[in-house]
Short mmCIF file of C-alpha atoms in Angstrom, two decimals:
data_model
loop_
_atom_site.label_atom_id
_atom_site.label_comp_id
_atom_site.label_asym_id
_atom_site.label_seq_id
_atom_site.Cartn_x
_atom_site.Cartn_y
_atom_site.Cartn_z
CA MET A 214 66.63 9.13 85.63
CA PHE A 215 63.99 7.26 82.70
CA SER A 216 61.93 9.95 81.04
CA PRO A 217 58.47 8.50 78.79
CA LYS A 218 58.78 11.53 76.37
CA ALA A 219 62.22 11.16 75.37
CA TYR A 220 61.94 7.47 74.39
CA TYR A 221 58.44 7.68 72.55
CA ARG A 222 59.68 11.22 70.26
CA PRO A 223 61.82 8.77 68.25
CA ARG A 224 59.63 6.01 67.65
CA PHE A 225 56.77 8.44 66.86
CA ALA A 226 59.35 10.11 64.25
CA GLN A 227 59.54 6.65 62.55
CA VAL A 228 55.95 5.95 62.12
CA LEU A 229 55.47 9.62 60.46
CA ALA A 230 58.45 8.62 58.13
CA VAL A 231 56.81 5.41 57.00
CA ILE A 232 53.03 6.80 56.41
CA ALA A 233 54.73 9.25 54.07
CA LEU A 234 56.68 6.69 52.27
CA THR A 235 53.60 4.78 51.92
CA VAL A 236 51.50 7.85 50.54
CA ALA A 237 54.48 8.76 48.28
CA VAL A 238 54.59 5.46 46.61
CA ALA A 239 50.53 5.05 46.54
CA GLY A 240 50.58 8.42 44.52
CA CYS A 241 53.34 6.95 41.82
CA SER A 242 50.92 3.77 41.44
CA ASP A 243 48.06 6.26 40.84
CA GLU A 244 49.92 8.51 38.57
CA LYS A 245 51.01 5.32 36.55
CA ALA A 246 47.47 3.98 36.77
CA GLU A 247 46.11 7.16 35.46
CA THR A 248 48.38 7.23 32.57
CA LYS A 249 48.06 3.67 31.23
CA GLU A 250 46.37 3.77 27.75
CA ILE A 251 43.15 1.79 27.23
CA ILE A 252 42.94 -0.46 24.43
CA ARG A 253 39.20 -1.66 23.69
CA PRO A 254 38.97 -5.12 21.93
CA ILE A 255 36.04 -4.62 18.97
CA LYS A 256 34.19 -6.75 16.42
CA VAL A 257 34.61 -5.57 12.73
CA VAL A 258 33.18 -5.93 9.28
CA GLU A 259 35.14 -5.38 6.08
CA VAL A 260 32.73 -3.46 3.65
CA ALA A 261 32.48 -5.57 0.46
CA GLY A 262 32.61 -4.46 -2.85
CA THR A 263 29.85 -1.73 -3.94
CA GLY A 264 27.57 -1.51 -6.81
CA GLU A 265 24.48 -3.31 -5.42
CA ALA A 266 21.47 -1.97 -7.04
CA ARG A 267 18.72 -0.67 -4.39
CA ARG A 268 15.95 -2.74 -4.24
CA LEU A 269 12.31 -1.84 -3.65
CA ASP A 270 9.87 -4.69 -1.80
CA TYR A 271 6.20 -3.68 -0.85
CA ALA A 272 3.22 -6.11 -0.12
CA GLY A 273 0.13 -5.95 -1.45
CA SER A 274 -2.97 -8.13 -2.03
CA VAL A 275 -4.10 -9.86 -5.26
CA ARG A 276 -7.24 -8.43 -6.84
CA ALA A 277 -9.05 -8.82 -10.35
CA ARG A 278 -8.29 -6.54 -12.88
CA THR A 279 -12.36 -5.77 -13.27
CA GLU A 280 -14.39 -5.10 -10.13
CA MET A 281 -18.00 -4.17 -10.38
CA ASN A 282 -19.89 -2.42 -7.48
CA LEU A 283 -23.68 -3.57 -8.79
CA GLY A 284 -26.29 -1.45 -7.43
CA PHE A 285 -30.24 -1.35 -8.11
CA ARG A 286 -31.31 1.06 -10.97
CA VAL A 287 -34.56 2.22 -8.89
CA ALA A 288 -35.04 2.89 -5.13
CA GLY A 289 -36.51 0.68 -2.58
CA LYS A 290 -36.29 -1.64 0.10
CA ILE A 291 -34.29 -4.99 0.01
CA THR A 292 -36.22 -8.11 0.48
CA GLU A 293 -34.24 -10.85 -0.82
CA ARG A 294 -30.10 -10.95 -0.94
CA LEU A 295 -29.72 -14.50 -3.15
CA VAL A 296 -25.96 -14.83 -3.09
CA ASN A 297 -23.18 -14.71 -0.41
CA VAL A 298 -19.48 -14.06 -0.32
CA GLY A 299 -17.43 -16.45 -2.73
CA ASP A 300 -20.64 -17.28 -4.39
CA ARG A 301 -19.57 -17.64 -8.22
CA VAL A 302 -22.03 -15.80 -10.99
CA LYS A 303 -23.20 -15.85 -14.63
CA PRO A 304 -24.80 -13.26 -16.78
CA GLY A 305 -28.40 -13.28 -15.87
CA ASP A 306 -28.01 -14.52 -12.29
CA ARG A 307 -30.39 -12.85 -10.02
CA LEU A 308 -28.31 -11.82 -6.75
CA ALA A 309 -30.86 -9.42 -4.61
CA ARG A 310 -34.59 -8.43 -5.09
CA ILE A 311 -36.36 -5.17 -3.92
CA ASP A 312 -39.94 -4.81 -3.01
CA PRO A 313 -41.79 -4.07 -6.44
CA THR A 314 -45.00 -3.40 -5.28
CA ASP A 315 -45.10 0.57 -6.09
CA TYR A 316 -43.75 -0.48 -9.57
CA GLN A 317 -46.37 -2.85 -10.49
CA LEU A 318 -48.72 -0.47 -9.51
CA ALA A 319 -47.55 2.13 -11.53
CA VAL A 320 -47.43 -0.70 -14.42
CA LYS A 321 -51.58 -0.58 -13.57
CA SER A 322 -52.20 3.15 -14.03
CA ALA A 323 -49.91 3.13 -16.91
CA GLU A 324 -51.89 0.31 -18.78
CA ALA A 325 -55.13 2.21 -17.61
CA THR A 326 -53.67 5.47 -19.03
CA LEU A 327 -52.66 3.58 -22.32
CA PHE A 328 -56.28 1.92 -22.54
CA ALA A 329 -58.18 5.47 -22.04
CA ALA A 330 -55.84 6.82 -25.11
CA GLU A 331 -56.59 4.21 -27.56
CA LYS A 332 -60.17 4.82 -26.36
CA GLN A 333 -59.66 8.41 -27.17
CA VAL A 334 -57.68 7.61 -30.73
CA GLN A 335 -60.79 5.52 -31.74
CA THR A 336 -63.48 8.69 -30.96
CA THR A 337 -61.14 11.36 -32.65
CA SER A 338 -60.95 8.73 -35.55
CA LEU A 339 -64.61 8.55 -36.17
CA THR A 340 -65.05 12.09 -35.80
CA LYS A 341 -62.79 13.11 -38.41
CA GLU A 342 -64.42 10.72 -40.76
CA ARG A 343 -67.63 12.01 -40.04
CA ALA A 344 -66.04 15.41 -40.79
CA ALA A 345 -64.81 14.51 -43.99
CA GLN A 346 -68.04 13.24 -45.15
CA LEU A 347 -69.85 15.92 -44.44
CA PHE A 348 -66.94 18.28 -45.83
CA THR A 349 -67.12 16.05 -48.94
CA LYS A 350 -71.06 16.70 -49.11
CA SER A 351 -70.66 20.50 -48.45
CA PHE A 352 -72.43 19.92 -45.06
CA SER A 353 -69.57 21.23 -43.03
CA SER A 354 -66.83 23.91 -43.40
CA LYS A 355 -63.14 23.20 -44.01
CA ALA A 356 -62.21 24.38 -40.62
CA GLU A 357 -64.54 21.48 -38.85
CA LEU A 358 -62.65 19.08 -40.79
CA ASP A 359 -59.18 20.66 -39.91
CA GLN A 360 -60.28 20.74 -36.09
CA ALA A 361 -61.21 17.13 -36.43
CA THR A 362 -58.01 16.18 -37.29
CA LEU A 363 -55.85 18.07 -35.42
CA LEU A 364 -57.96 16.15 -32.33
CA TYR A 365 -57.20 13.06 -33.79
CA ASP A 366 -53.38 13.84 -34.02
CA GLN A 367 -53.46 14.68 -30.47
CA ALA A 368 -55.28 11.71 -29.28
CA ILE A 369 -52.34 9.66 -31.43
CA SER A 370 -49.69 11.43 -29.68
CA THR A 371 -51.51 11.13 -26.21
CA ARG A 372 -51.64 7.45 -27.00
CA ASP A 373 -47.99 7.00 -27.85
CA ALA A 374 -46.93 8.63 -24.73
CA ALA A 375 -49.28 6.62 -22.80
CA ALA A 376 -47.53 3.36 -24.44
CA SER A 377 -43.94 4.75 -23.53
CA SER A 378 -45.14 5.35 -19.82
CA LEU A 379 -46.14 1.86 -19.62
CA SER A 380 -43.14 0.43 -21.22
CA GLN A 381 -41.26 2.55 -18.57
CA ALA A 382 -43.02 1.12 -15.43
CA LYS A 383 -42.60 -2.13 -16.83
CA ASN A 384 -38.68 -1.82 -16.68
CA GLN A 385 -38.76 -0.36 -13.38
CA VAL A 386 -40.23 -3.62 -12.51
CA ALA A 387 -37.47 -5.70 -14.13
CA TYR A 388 -34.88 -3.30 -12.49
CA ALA A 389 -36.22 -4.43 -8.94
CA ASP A 390 -34.15 -7.59 -9.51
CA LEU A 391 -30.51 -7.07 -9.54
CA LYS A 392 -28.89 -9.37 -11.86
CA SER A 393 -25.24 -10.22 -13.00
CA ASP A 394 -23.83 -8.73 -16.31
CA GLN A 395 -20.54 -10.70 -16.00
CA ARG A 396 -18.72 -14.58 -14.99
CA GLY A 397 -17.10 -13.94 -11.54
CA ILE A 398 -17.15 -14.43 -8.00
CA VAL A 399 -18.88 -12.10 -5.04
CA THR A 400 -16.36 -10.57 -2.95
CA ALA A 401 -18.32 -8.12 -1.07
CA ILE A 402 -21.87 -7.51 0.14
CA ASN A 403 -22.61 -3.99 0.91
CA ALA A 404 -26.26 -4.06 1.82
CA ASP A 405 -28.68 -6.60 3.12
CA VAL A 406 -32.32 -7.54 3.55
CA GLY A 407 -34.80 -4.68 4.87
CA GLN A 408 -31.93 -1.95 3.90
CA VAL A 409 -33.55 1.10 1.92
CA VAL A 410 -31.26 1.78 -0.72
CA GLY A 411 -31.10 4.61 -3.49
CA THR A 412 -30.48 4.17 -7.35
CA GLY A 413 -27.03 3.36 -7.81
CA THR A 414 -26.18 2.42 -4.25
CA PRO A 415 -23.65 -0.44 -4.63
CA VAL A 416 -25.36 -3.89 -2.99
CA VAL A 417 -22.75 -6.30 -4.36
CA THR A 418 -19.33 -6.49 -5.45
CA VAL A 419 -18.62 -9.04 -7.97
CA ALA A 420 -14.39 -9.75 -9.32
CA VAL A 421 -14.97 -10.43 -12.72
CA ASP A 422 -12.87 -13.77 -14.08
CA GLY A 423 -10.34 -13.04 -16.23
CA GLU A 424 -6.64 -11.30 -15.25
CA LYS A 425 -5.58 -11.11 -11.96
CA GLU A 426 -3.47 -8.06 -10.47
CA ILE A 427 -1.31 -7.23 -7.35
CA GLU A 428 -2.13 -3.59 -5.90
CA VAL A 429 0.44 -2.35 -3.49
CA ALA A 430 0.79 0.70 -1.70
CA VAL A 431 4.03 3.28 -2.59
CA PRO A 432 4.86 6.17 -0.69
CA GLU A 433 5.90 9.28 -2.26
CA LEU A 434 9.27 8.73 -1.88
CA ASP A 435 9.86 5.64 -4.20
CA ILE A 436 6.75 6.46 -6.50
CA ALA A 437 9.04 8.05 -9.22
CA GLU A 438 10.53 4.41 -9.54
CA PHE A 439 7.06 2.92 -10.57
CA LYS A 440 6.34 3.46 -14.48
CA PRO A 441 4.21 1.58 -16.58
CA GLY A 442 5.68 -1.35 -18.26
CA LYS A 443 8.43 -1.78 -15.46
CA ALA A 444 9.26 -5.33 -14.84
CA VAL A 445 8.81 -6.80 -11.00
CA SER A 446 9.27 -10.01 -9.38
CA ALA A 447 5.72 -11.51 -7.49
CA ARG A 448 6.14 -13.36 -4.49
CA PHE A 449 3.32 -15.34 -2.30
CA TRP A 450 3.22 -15.85 1.34
CA SER A 451 1.20 -18.51 1.21
CA ASN A 452 3.35 -20.36 -1.29
CA ASP A 453 7.22 -19.74 -0.88
CA MET A 454 8.08 -21.68 -4.35
CA LEU A 455 5.61 -19.88 -6.49
CA ALA A 456 7.16 -16.92 -7.94
CA LEU A 457 5.60 -14.87 -10.91
CA ASP A 458 7.49 -11.91 -13.22
CA GLY A 459 4.79 -9.39 -13.54
CA GLN A 460 4.55 -5.77 -14.99
CA VAL A 461 3.23 -2.51 -13.67
CA ARG A 462 0.13 -1.78 -15.90
CA GLU A 463 -1.24 1.09 -13.86
CA VAL A 464 0.08 4.21 -11.25
CA SER A 465 -2.34 6.35 -9.46
CA GLY A 466 -2.45 9.99 -10.65
CA SER A 467 -2.98 11.20 -7.17
CA ALA A 468 -1.96 10.10 -3.49
CA ASP A 469 -4.49 8.68 -0.69
CA ARG A 470 -5.62 11.36 1.38
CA GLN A 471 -5.24 9.54 4.60
CA SER A 472 -1.83 7.40 3.43
CA ARG A 473 -0.30 9.55 1.35
CA THR A 474 0.59 6.72 -0.96
CA PHE A 475 0.14 5.99 -4.45
CA ALA A 476 -1.96 2.86 -5.37
CA VAL A 477 0.13 0.75 -8.23
CA ARG A 478 -1.59 -2.01 -9.85
CA ILE A 479 1.02 -5.16 -11.35
CA SER A 480 -0.35 -7.39 -14.25
CA LEU A 481 -0.03 -11.19 -13.47
CA PRO A 482 0.53 -13.74 -15.77
CA ASN A 483 -2.38 -16.25 -16.05
CA ASP A 484 -1.75 -19.14 -13.28
CA PRO A 485 -4.59 -20.78 -11.33
CA ARG A 486 -2.25 -21.42 -8.22
CA VAL A 487 -2.82 -17.51 -7.82
CA LEU A 488 -5.96 -16.80 -5.71
CA LEU A 489 -8.11 -13.57 -5.10
CA GLY A 490 -7.09 -11.83 -1.80
CA MET A 491 -3.76 -13.71 -1.28
CA THR A 492 -1.09 -11.91 0.36
CA ALA A 493 2.01 -11.14 -2.05
CA THR A 494 5.10 -9.14 -1.96
CA ILE A 495 6.75 -7.51 -5.33
CA GLU A 496 10.27 -6.74 -5.89
CA ALA A 497 11.75 -4.16 -8.16
CA ALA A 498 15.01 -2.90 -8.69
CA ALA A 499 15.10 0.97 -8.23
CA ALA A 500 16.58 2.73 -11.54
CA SER A 501 18.71 5.00 -9.43
CA SER A 502 22.69 4.33 -10.36
CA GLU A 503 24.08 4.95 -7.08
CA SER A 504 26.34 2.32 -5.51
CA LEU A 505 25.34 1.02 -2.33
CA VAL A 506 27.24 -1.14 0.53
CA SER A 507 25.96 -3.25 3.29
CA ILE A 508 26.69 -3.26 7.00
CA PRO A 509 25.09 -4.84 9.71
CA LEU A 510 22.19 -2.46 11.76
CA SER A 511 24.26 -2.74 15.06
CA ALA A 512 27.13 -1.04 13.50
CA LEU A 513 25.11 2.20 12.46
CA ALA A 514 25.49 5.22 15.41
CA GLN A 515 24.30 8.70 15.85
CA LYS A 516 26.46 11.40 16.67
CA ASP A 517 24.66 15.07 17.05
CA GLY A 518 21.81 13.77 15.35
CA ASN A 519 23.51 12.52 12.44
CA ASP A 520 24.00 8.71 11.31
CA ILE A 521 27.56 7.75 11.58
CA VAL A 522 29.57 4.74 11.38
CA TRP A 523 32.94 4.09 13.37
CA VAL A 524 35.76 3.41 10.85
CA VAL A 525 38.86 1.82 12.05
CA ASP A 526 42.51 3.15 10.96
CA ARG A 527 44.45 -0.21 10.18
CA SER A 528 47.82 1.18 10.76
CA ALA A 529 47.01 3.23 14.01
CA SER A 530 44.46 0.65 15.46
CA THR A 531 42.12 3.87 16.14
CA VAL A 532 39.04 4.45 15.47
CA HIS A 533 37.33 7.68 13.97
CA ALA A 534 33.86 8.58 12.98
CA ARG A 535 32.53 8.88 9.88
CA PRO A 536 29.09 10.77 8.93
CA VAL A 537 27.00 8.41 6.16
CA ARG A 538 23.65 8.68 4.22
CA LEU A 539 21.33 5.90 4.75
CA ALA A 540 19.39 4.47 1.46
CA ASP A 541 17.12 1.76 3.36
CA TYR A 542 16.96 -0.97 5.39
CA ALA A 543 16.77 -4.94 4.47
CA GLY A 544 16.31 -7.32 7.46
CA ASP A 545 19.35 -6.58 9.88
CA GLN A 546 21.59 -5.16 7.22
CA VAL A 547 21.34 -1.23 6.37
CA ARG A 548 22.12 -0.28 3.43
CA ILE A 549 24.68 2.92 2.73
CA ALA A 550 24.15 5.36 0.03
CA GLU A 551 27.22 7.63 0.69
CA GLY A 552 30.15 7.69 3.31
CA LEU A 553 31.89 4.13 2.50
CA ARG A 554 33.87 2.61 0.13
CA SER A 555 34.62 -1.05 -0.56
CA GLY A 556 37.45 -2.42 1.72
CA ASP A 557 37.01 -0.24 4.90
CA LEU A 558 36.93 -1.47 7.92
CA VAL A 559 33.88 -0.80 10.14
CA VAL A 560 33.28 -1.47 13.92
CA ALA A 561 30.20 -3.94 14.03
CA ALA A 562 29.25 -4.05 17.66
CA GLY A 563 29.56 -1.64 20.91
CA THR A 564 29.14 1.49 18.94
CA GLN A 565 27.98 3.34 22.01
CA PHE A 566 31.48 2.75 24.03
CA MET A 567 33.88 4.40 20.73
CA ALA A 568 35.28 7.59 21.12
CA GLU A 569 37.13 9.73 18.30
CA ASP A 570 40.97 8.33 18.06
CA LEU A 571 40.20 5.52 20.97
CA LYS A 572 42.57 3.01 20.55
CA VAL A 573 41.28 -0.60 19.87
CA LYS A 574 42.41 -3.68 19.22
CA LEU A 575 41.85 -5.49 15.99
CA PRO A 576 40.65 -9.56 16.00
CA LEU A 577 43.48 -11.49 14.99
CA ALA A 578 43.08 -11.72 11.32
CA GLU A 579 42.65 -8.03 11.06
CA GLN A 580 46.26 -7.61 12.84
CA GLN A 581 47.98 -9.71 10.63
CA SER A 582 45.89 -7.82 7.37
CA ALA A 583 47.24 -4.79 9.18
CA ARG A 584 50.83 -5.67 9.26
CA ALA A 585 50.90 -7.15 5.64
CA GLU A 586 49.79 -3.65 4.55
CA THR A 587 52.19 -2.11 6.65
CA ARG A 588 54.85 -3.82 5.42
CA GLU A 589 53.79 -3.25 1.69
CA ILE A 590 54.13 0.53 2.48
CA VAL A 591 57.73 0.28 3.63
CA ARG A 592 58.90 -1.65 0.80
#
């Protein structure tokens, strides 16, 4: 008699065997996939020769060597401003004026005081002459003559003091006009009509004609590289073809409180193309003799907070992290002061995918170079 269980039992066993065989084959495939070595293609750059001096580049502006902040020698309210920024001035030109009314009144008062003092001199002079005549005729004592003489001398002194006060008052009237002492150009207006200014308060700034300079702000890290007399090169943003040789003339003795930088002044040769206020860049070579190499900025990486690069072992085609010390940045390049040498092969891109002893695939030219080096070692 036909039994369904007896019929389907061998068929079920065959299906289980096929499934087990499939799982076993898949497991072997996974093991092979897991053990397959990853080789990552990379872009590299070979380090060129060392010995390039570190360059110091700073931006600044052209200024006059001498700038005058002119202010009134007396206090008062400004009633006139006769110049604007950019105006050229010469010695004697009037720049501004304050209200001279009070000083003119002081002149009148001094004149009246002087007039009274002169009359007093005349009166005491007559008294002295009369006392001398009486003393000669023995009609008065020597004490009376001496007293008349003292009064006359006192009147002379009072007159001289009044004359000095009058001269001082007239000078103060003249000081109500602010005048230029030098030939130059107005670069700033610091006070205007209606403003009350004190004695010496800067009102007009005049850049004196003559030698021009570039003023740059240098951080304390590089200020030791700038000494008076150091040769620098100056270029100007408004004219790429204009380049001048300059010298460091002055280095500030203390840092600015806010920016913590030092002001450095660069003397320039006389050139009519250089105008006040132009933006300039100065270039100088650092005195340090340490050797520097340049690599692309994309080759720089970070590991545990330190700067590193990935250096390729040509013979084994693997990469290794190497710590480096940075010198400075120049455009899309970074200069390395320590950690690399000429001939090193550095990963130039994709540093985030690198790992220690990672197997890499070099470009064709680098592979040929590596094989040539291997053959040379074998010989």
